[in-house]
Short mmCIF file of C-alpha atoms in Angstrom, two decimals:
data_model
loop_
_atom_site.label_atom_id
_atom_site.label_comp_id
_atom_site.label_asym_id
_atom_site.label_seq_id
_atom_site.Cartn_x
_atom_site.Cartn_y
_atom_site.Cartn_z
CA MET F 13 -69.71 -67.66 234.96
CA ASN F 14 -69.98 -63.85 235.03
CA LYS F 15 -70.53 -61.74 238.08
CA ASP F 16 -74.21 -61.31 237.25
CA GLY F 17 -74.65 -65.08 236.98
CA SER F 18 -74.91 -65.19 233.19
CA SER F 19 -72.66 -67.47 231.25
CA ILE F 20 -70.77 -66.81 228.07
CA PRO F 21 -72.19 -68.58 225.07
CA ASP F 22 -70.41 -71.87 224.34
CA GLU F 23 -69.32 -70.86 220.84
CA GLU F 24 -67.75 -67.64 222.14
CA TRP F 25 -66.11 -69.45 225.05
CA GLU F 26 -64.54 -72.12 222.83
CA ARG F 27 -63.32 -69.51 220.41
CA PHE F 28 -61.89 -67.51 223.33
CA LEU F 29 -59.93 -70.54 224.61
CA ARG F 30 -58.55 -71.42 221.20
CA GLU F 31 -57.42 -67.96 220.36
CA ALA F 32 -56.09 -67.31 223.87
CA GLU F 33 -54.04 -70.51 223.72
CA ALA F 34 -52.72 -69.48 220.32
CA GLY F 35 -51.82 -66.07 221.68
CA THR F 36 -53.75 -64.09 219.10
CA SER F 37 -54.07 -60.37 219.62
CA ASP F 38 -57.74 -60.29 218.76
CA ALA F 39 -58.89 -62.89 221.31
CA PRO F 40 -62.49 -62.14 222.23
CA GLN F 41 -63.21 -60.25 225.40
CA GLU F 42 -65.99 -61.04 227.85
CA PRO F 43 -69.27 -60.02 226.25
CA SER F 44 -70.60 -56.60 227.09
CA ALA F 45 -73.67 -56.01 229.21
CA ARG F 46 -75.78 -55.51 226.05
CA ALA F 47 -74.53 -58.79 224.62
CA ARG F 48 -75.37 -60.54 227.88
CA MET F 49 -78.88 -59.11 227.76
CA VAL F 50 -79.35 -60.39 224.21
CA ALA F 51 -78.05 -63.83 225.20
CA GLN F 52 -80.40 -63.93 228.17
CA ARG F 53 -83.38 -63.08 225.99
CA LEU F 54 -82.47 -65.79 223.49
CA ARG F 55 -82.15 -68.32 226.30
CA GLU F 56 -85.57 -67.36 227.59
CA GLU F 57 -87.08 -67.77 224.11
CA THR F 58 -85.35 -70.97 223.07
CA GLY F 59 -84.28 -72.63 226.32
CA PRO F 60 -80.83 -73.06 227.83
CA PRO F 61 -77.98 -73.84 225.46
CA GLN F 62 -76.60 -77.36 225.34
CA GLY F 63 -73.49 -78.02 227.39
CA ARG F 64 -70.09 -78.21 225.80
CA ARG F 65 -70.01 -81.98 226.16
CA THR F 66 -73.46 -82.53 224.61
CA HIS F 67 -73.20 -84.48 221.35
CA GLN F 68 -74.48 -82.70 218.25
CA PRO F 69 -74.41 -84.57 214.95
CA PRO F 70 -72.50 -82.65 212.31
CA ARG F 71 -74.72 -80.73 209.88
CA ARG F 72 -74.43 -81.86 206.33
CA GLY F 73 -77.24 -79.78 204.86
CA GLY F 74 -75.52 -79.13 201.58
CA LYS F 75 -74.78 -82.78 200.84
CA GLY F 76 -78.24 -83.86 202.01
CA TRP F 77 -79.99 -81.50 199.62
CA TYR F 78 -77.75 -82.74 196.83
CA VAL F 79 -78.85 -86.34 197.47
CA VAL F 80 -82.53 -85.32 197.62
CA GLY F 81 -82.20 -83.44 194.37
CA LEU F 82 -80.54 -86.42 192.71
CA LEU F 83 -83.35 -88.73 193.86
CA VAL F 84 -85.97 -86.33 192.48
CA VAL F 85 -84.25 -86.26 189.08
CA VAL F 86 -84.09 -90.08 189.00
CA ALA F 87 -87.78 -90.34 189.98
CA LEU F 88 -88.85 -87.94 187.22
CA PHE F 89 -86.80 -89.94 184.73
CA VAL F 90 -88.51 -93.19 185.77
CA VAL F 91 -91.95 -91.54 185.50
CA ALA F 92 -91.16 -90.41 181.97
CA LEU F 93 -90.04 -93.91 180.93
CA ASP F 94 -92.72 -95.99 182.67
CA PRO F 95 -95.56 -93.98 184.26
CA GLY F 96 -97.67 -97.12 184.72
CA ARG F 97 -95.10 -98.72 187.00
CA VAL F 98 -94.84 -95.59 189.17
CA THR F 99 -98.63 -95.44 189.44
CA GLY F 100 -98.56 -99.00 190.70
CA TRP F 101 -96.17 -98.01 193.52
CA PHE F 102 -98.93 -95.92 195.01
CA GLY F 103 -101.53 -98.68 194.89
CA SER F 104 -103.48 -97.44 191.88
CA ASP F 105 -105.48 -100.11 190.09
CA ASP F 106 -105.21 -99.66 186.33
CA GLY F 107 -108.41 -101.70 186.05
CA ASP F 108 -110.34 -98.76 187.48
CA ALA F 109 -108.66 -96.02 185.44
CA PRO F 110 -110.66 -94.37 182.62
CA LEU F 111 -109.86 -95.75 179.18
CA ALA F 112 -108.11 -93.61 176.65
CA ALA F 113 -110.22 -92.52 173.70
CA GLU F 114 -110.74 -95.14 171.00
CA SER F 115 -108.71 -94.11 167.96
CA VAL F 116 -108.63 -97.49 166.16
CA ARG F 117 -110.61 -100.69 166.37
CA PRO F 118 -109.48 -102.68 169.42
CA SER F 119 -107.82 -106.04 168.83
CA ALA F 120 -109.72 -107.96 171.53
CA PRO F 121 -112.89 -107.75 173.64
CA PRO F 122 -112.68 -106.19 177.10
CA ALA F 123 -111.84 -108.38 180.09
CA THR F 124 -114.63 -110.08 182.00
CA GLU F 125 -113.32 -109.46 185.54
CA GLY F 126 -116.10 -108.28 187.81
CA ALA F 127 -118.81 -109.24 185.32
CA LEU F 128 -120.83 -110.97 188.06
CA GLU F 129 -121.07 -107.82 190.16
CA ARG F 130 -124.61 -106.52 190.20
CA PRO F 131 -125.41 -102.91 189.23
CA THR F 132 -127.01 -100.69 191.85
CA LEU F 133 -128.71 -97.31 191.83
CA GLY F 134 -125.52 -95.78 193.20
CA GLU F 135 -123.28 -97.68 190.76
CA PRO F 136 -125.37 -98.49 187.68
CA PHE F 137 -122.29 -99.48 185.63
CA ARG F 138 -120.87 -101.79 188.29
CA GLY F 139 -119.57 -105.03 186.78
CA SER F 140 -119.56 -103.56 183.28
CA PRO F 141 -116.64 -102.50 181.06
CA ALA F 142 -118.58 -99.27 180.56
CA ALA F 143 -117.59 -98.22 184.09
CA ARG F 144 -114.30 -97.12 182.51
CA TRP F 145 -115.90 -95.50 179.48
CA ALA F 146 -116.50 -91.79 179.10
CA ASP F 147 -119.82 -90.09 179.74
CA GLY F 148 -122.06 -89.05 176.86
CA ALA F 149 -120.50 -87.39 173.84
CA ALA F 150 -117.05 -87.47 175.47
CA GLY F 151 -116.76 -91.15 174.57
CA ILE F 152 -117.04 -90.51 170.81
CA THR F 153 -113.70 -89.76 169.15
CA LEU F 154 -113.59 -87.14 166.41
CA PRO F 155 -110.73 -87.18 163.87
CA ALA F 156 -108.73 -84.15 162.78
CA ALA F 157 -110.25 -82.36 159.81
CA ARG F 158 -108.61 -81.97 156.43
CA ALA F 159 -109.85 -80.80 153.06
CA THR F 160 -111.68 -83.75 151.46
CA GLY F 161 -113.88 -84.13 148.38
CA TRP F 162 -115.79 -80.95 147.67
CA MET F 163 -115.25 -79.60 151.20
CA SER F 164 -112.54 -77.35 152.60
CA LYS F 165 -110.96 -78.13 155.96
CA LYS F 166 -113.42 -75.74 157.63
CA GLN F 167 -116.40 -77.40 155.94
CA VAL F 168 -115.18 -80.86 156.95
CA THR F 169 -114.92 -79.63 160.53
CA GLN F 170 -118.52 -78.45 160.36
CA ALA F 171 -119.65 -81.77 158.84
CA LEU F 172 -117.92 -83.74 161.60
CA ASP F 173 -119.42 -81.54 164.30
CA SER F 174 -122.89 -81.90 162.78
CA SER F 175 -122.45 -85.68 162.54
CA LEU F 176 -121.56 -85.80 166.22
CA ALA F 177 -124.53 -83.59 167.06
CA PHE F 178 -126.79 -86.03 165.21
CA LEU F 179 -125.47 -88.94 167.29
CA VAL F 180 -125.99 -86.97 170.50
CA ASN F 181 -129.54 -85.95 169.57
CA ALA F 182 -130.43 -89.46 168.40
CA GLY F 183 -128.86 -91.48 171.20
CA LEU F 184 -128.34 -89.22 174.21
CA ASP F 185 -131.02 -86.54 174.25
CA PRO F 186 -133.10 -87.01 177.46
CA GLY F 187 -136.37 -86.21 175.70
CA VAL F 188 -135.72 -88.69 172.90
CA LEU F 189 -134.78 -91.35 175.45
CA ARG F 190 -138.18 -90.73 177.07
CA GLY F 191 -139.87 -91.52 173.79
CA GLU F 192 -140.20 -88.04 172.28
CA ARG F 193 -139.80 -87.53 168.55
CA PRO F 194 -136.13 -86.71 167.72
CA ALA F 195 -136.82 -83.42 165.96
CA LYS F 196 -133.25 -82.09 166.08
CA ALA F 197 -131.81 -85.27 164.64
CA ILE F 198 -134.45 -85.49 161.92
CA ALA F 199 -133.67 -81.90 160.90
CA VAL F 200 -130.21 -82.88 159.58
CA LEU F 201 -131.47 -85.79 157.44
CA ASN F 202 -131.69 -84.86 153.77
CA PRO F 203 -135.44 -84.32 153.17
CA LYS F 204 -134.91 -84.86 149.43
CA GLN F 205 -133.79 -88.45 149.94
CA ALA F 206 -136.74 -90.68 149.08
CA ALA F 207 -135.68 -93.60 151.29
CA THR F 208 -135.37 -91.33 154.31
CA LYS F 209 -138.77 -89.78 153.71
CA ALA F 210 -140.38 -93.23 153.55
CA TYR F 211 -138.64 -94.34 156.70
CA LEU F 212 -139.65 -91.30 158.74
CA ALA F 213 -143.23 -91.42 157.45
CA SER F 214 -144.03 -94.56 159.43
CA ALA F 215 -141.17 -95.24 161.86
CA PHE F 216 -142.73 -93.47 164.83
CA ASP F 217 -146.44 -93.88 164.25
CA ASN F 218 -146.43 -97.36 162.71
CA PRO F 219 -143.08 -98.98 163.54
CA SER F 220 -142.18 -102.20 161.79
CA ARG F 221 -139.13 -104.35 161.26
CA LYS F 222 -138.23 -102.39 158.14
CA ASN F 223 -139.09 -98.96 159.48
CA ASN F 224 -138.02 -99.29 163.08
CA PRO F 225 -137.02 -96.03 164.78
CA LEU F 226 -134.53 -97.98 166.92
CA LEU F 227 -132.31 -98.39 163.87
CA LEU F 228 -131.31 -94.74 164.32
CA PHE F 229 -132.75 -93.55 167.62
CA SER F 230 -132.75 -94.79 171.22
CA ARG F 231 -136.16 -94.66 172.91
CA PHE F 232 -137.70 -96.22 176.03
CA GLU F 233 -141.37 -96.41 176.88
CA PRO F 234 -141.63 -93.95 179.83
CA SER F 235 -144.38 -95.95 181.51
CA TYR F 236 -142.14 -99.03 181.58
CA ALA F 237 -138.53 -97.92 182.16
CA ARG F 238 -136.48 -94.82 182.83
CA LEU F 239 -132.79 -93.97 183.11
CA ALA F 240 -131.07 -94.79 186.39
CA GLY F 241 -129.40 -91.44 186.90
CA ASP F 242 -128.44 -89.04 184.15
CA VAL F 243 -125.31 -90.68 182.68
CA VAL F 244 -125.13 -92.77 179.52
CA LYS F 245 -121.74 -94.32 178.76
CA THR F 246 -120.40 -94.35 175.23
CA ARG F 247 -117.42 -95.63 173.31
CA GLY F 248 -116.72 -95.31 169.62
CA ARG F 249 -115.31 -93.15 166.89
CA ILE F 250 -116.12 -91.20 163.78
CA THR F 251 -114.11 -91.58 160.58
CA TYR F 252 -114.46 -90.08 157.10
CA ARG F 253 -113.23 -90.38 153.55
CA ALA F 254 -113.98 -89.10 150.07
CA GLY F 255 -117.18 -90.68 148.76
CA GLU F 256 -118.92 -90.82 145.41
CA ARG F 257 -119.26 -87.67 143.32
CA GLY F 258 -116.96 -85.76 145.64
CA ALA F 259 -119.06 -86.31 148.77
CA VAL F 260 -117.55 -86.54 152.25
CA GLU F 261 -118.57 -89.93 153.63
CA VAL F 262 -118.70 -90.01 157.44
CA THR F 263 -118.96 -93.30 159.34
CA ALA F 264 -119.94 -93.46 163.01
CA ASP F 265 -119.45 -96.68 164.98
CA VAL F 266 -120.60 -96.10 168.57
CA THR F 267 -121.75 -98.26 171.48
CA PHE F 268 -124.21 -96.75 173.98
CA VAL F 269 -124.80 -98.24 177.43
CA TYR F 270 -128.08 -97.22 179.08
CA PRO F 271 -128.64 -97.97 182.80
CA LEU F 272 -132.34 -98.36 183.54
CA VAL F 273 -134.82 -98.92 186.34
CA ARG F 274 -138.48 -99.80 186.23
CA ALA F 275 -140.72 -96.78 185.85
CA ALA F 276 -142.53 -97.57 189.10
CA ASP F 277 -141.58 -95.27 191.96
CA GLY F 278 -139.15 -96.77 194.44
CA SER F 279 -137.86 -99.44 192.09
CA LYS F 280 -134.28 -100.49 192.79
CA ASP F 281 -133.85 -103.10 190.06
CA VAL F 282 -131.16 -101.86 187.69
CA ALA F 283 -130.71 -103.28 184.19
CA ARG F 284 -128.61 -102.17 181.26
CA THR F 285 -129.40 -102.00 177.56
CA VAL F 286 -126.35 -101.96 175.29
CA VAL F 287 -126.81 -100.56 171.79
CA ARG F 288 -124.18 -100.46 169.08
CA ARG F 289 -124.87 -98.52 165.88
CA GLU F 290 -122.98 -98.00 162.68
CA ILE F 291 -124.30 -95.14 160.57
CA VAL F 292 -122.78 -94.02 157.27
CA MET F 293 -123.62 -90.42 156.36
CA SER F 294 -122.93 -88.75 153.02
CA TRP F 295 -122.37 -84.99 153.04
CA ASP F 296 -123.11 -84.42 149.38
CA ASP F 297 -121.89 -81.79 146.97
CA PRO F 298 -125.02 -79.66 146.36
CA THR F 299 -123.91 -79.06 142.78
CA LYS F 300 -124.12 -82.79 142.06
CA VAL F 301 -126.80 -84.12 144.42
CA ILE F 302 -130.18 -82.68 145.33
CA THR F 303 -129.96 -81.86 149.02
CA GLU F 304 -130.64 -79.17 151.57
CA PRO F 305 -127.77 -77.16 153.11
CA GLY F 306 -126.63 -78.58 156.44
CA THR F 307 -128.15 -82.04 155.85
CA PHE F 308 -126.71 -85.43 154.95
CA SER F 309 -128.00 -88.49 153.11
CA LEU F 310 -128.15 -91.87 154.81
CA LEU F 311 -126.04 -94.46 153.01
CA SER F 312 -126.53 -97.29 155.52
CA TYR F 313 -127.38 -97.95 159.15
CA LYS F 314 -127.03 -101.04 161.30
CA VAL F 315 -127.90 -101.69 164.94
CA ASP F 316 -127.16 -104.46 167.40
CA SER F 317 -128.75 -104.31 170.85
CA ALA F 318 -128.48 -106.41 173.99
CA ASN F 319 -131.36 -106.52 176.49
CA GLY F 320 -133.53 -104.28 174.38
CA GLY F 321 -136.23 -106.78 173.57
CA CYS F 322 -135.74 -109.59 171.08
CA ASP F 323 -137.65 -109.24 167.81
CA ASN F 324 -138.99 -105.90 169.00
CA ASP F 325 -141.25 -103.87 166.71
CA THR F 326 -142.74 -101.59 169.35
CA GLY F 327 -140.55 -98.59 168.53
CA TYR F 328 -139.03 -98.72 172.04
CA PHE F 329 -136.29 -100.73 173.67
CA VAL F 330 -137.83 -103.05 176.26
CA PRO F 331 -135.18 -104.13 178.78
CA ALA F 332 -135.63 -107.20 180.97
CA PHE F 333 -134.92 -106.80 184.68
CA ASP F 334 -133.41 -109.34 187.08
CA ASP F 335 -131.80 -111.09 184.10
CA GLU F 336 -135.20 -112.38 182.98
CA GLY F 337 -134.49 -113.01 179.33
CA ALA F 338 -131.79 -110.31 179.20
CA GLY F 339 -129.41 -112.51 177.23
CA SER F 340 -131.94 -114.73 175.46
CA GLY F 341 -131.83 -115.31 171.76
CA GLU F 342 -131.36 -117.98 169.12
CA GLY F 343 -128.50 -116.37 167.27
CA PRO F 344 -124.75 -116.68 167.88
CA THR F 345 -123.22 -115.81 171.26
CA VAL F 346 -122.21 -112.16 171.40
CA ASP F 347 -120.41 -109.95 173.89
CA PRO F 348 -122.12 -106.57 173.40
CA TYR F 349 -119.03 -104.75 174.71
CA ASP F 350 -116.76 -106.36 172.13
CA ARG F 351 -115.81 -103.66 169.62
CA SER F 352 -113.02 -105.69 168.02
CA THR F 353 -115.47 -107.08 165.44
CA SER F 354 -116.88 -104.84 162.74
CA MET F 355 -120.63 -104.40 162.51
CA GLY F 356 -120.59 -106.00 159.09
CA ALA F 357 -118.90 -109.14 160.40
CA LEU F 358 -121.13 -109.15 163.48
CA THR F 359 -124.36 -109.25 161.49
CA GLN F 360 -123.42 -110.95 158.20
CA ASP F 361 -124.13 -114.50 159.36
CA ARG F 362 -127.24 -113.66 161.36
CA ASP F 363 -130.74 -114.03 160.00
CA GLU F 364 -132.77 -110.84 160.26
CA SER F 365 -135.25 -112.59 162.54
CA GLU F 366 -132.56 -113.90 164.91
CA CYS F 367 -131.50 -112.23 168.14
CA GLY F 368 -128.06 -112.82 169.52
CA THR F 369 -127.39 -114.66 172.76
CA TYR F 370 -125.61 -112.01 174.81
CA THR F 371 -122.99 -113.00 177.36
CA ARG F 372 -123.53 -109.93 179.57
CA THR F 373 -125.13 -106.55 179.75
#
């Protein structure tokens, strides 16, 4: 203890004793008045120093950081090898994660877990595999473009983009879904193709089984049903190859899931209509086929719909609510979310007048 009552810092005092005992010439002297003032200020700011007999664990900061760094490297390595397992450590449920884009035909139908859960206005895709599908056009996979047939790589890119735009205008446009005429989609159909002209001449004004607008376009009678929200889920892909006479043949195989409520105000009954279409479009060489620039010819089109109205020639999908007839039909049992079966195989054994018996919507 000094005359003014201040004590020498422990570290200085221990060093003083060691060096004094060793007889060194540079043993520290009692701190100066300025040093004592600094020590006093530090004590006031941080509290009194610990006594010489107070236990302090040795500091191993360097080794500790080395261990932490090693653990980080190991963790990053595990993530790279098996990210799914690491995700599971944090309680993530892969069953709720968005699906990756569909690049090839799946090998099996989606699981049926949660299929009995009822959709609500807040969760219109609840209980449906579509809950993990992408919204709108994001669920339709486009392939990389390459020079094919009469088209350069740039022209193939334009053809693929226009094909996607047709699908969006035909199956996702809000006005078309409300029953409006699909003018944008019609504009890219080759007006020189006789079969297309005949189809469009009567499809909207006098729909029939042969000329049914639902083969290409999704429409709902606005006085009967409307979308529940503004999201339509999709899953599918576009492919292409060289066709006849140098044409670029584009095939779209896409499933649309429409959540719907009754048109009446305040309705809370939610139903879903599931529509799968396969459309084959031919982007023809104008030097070999009579066509208009920026249009394609229809080679074929197929549709399969669940809860859209069996044997429906009204020109609109007519969904049933509260499961009243939603899965009825005399045809084979079908899971409308199963994309592992081609459209050709799905419809080849079904009579044109038969509707499938759908396991879920």
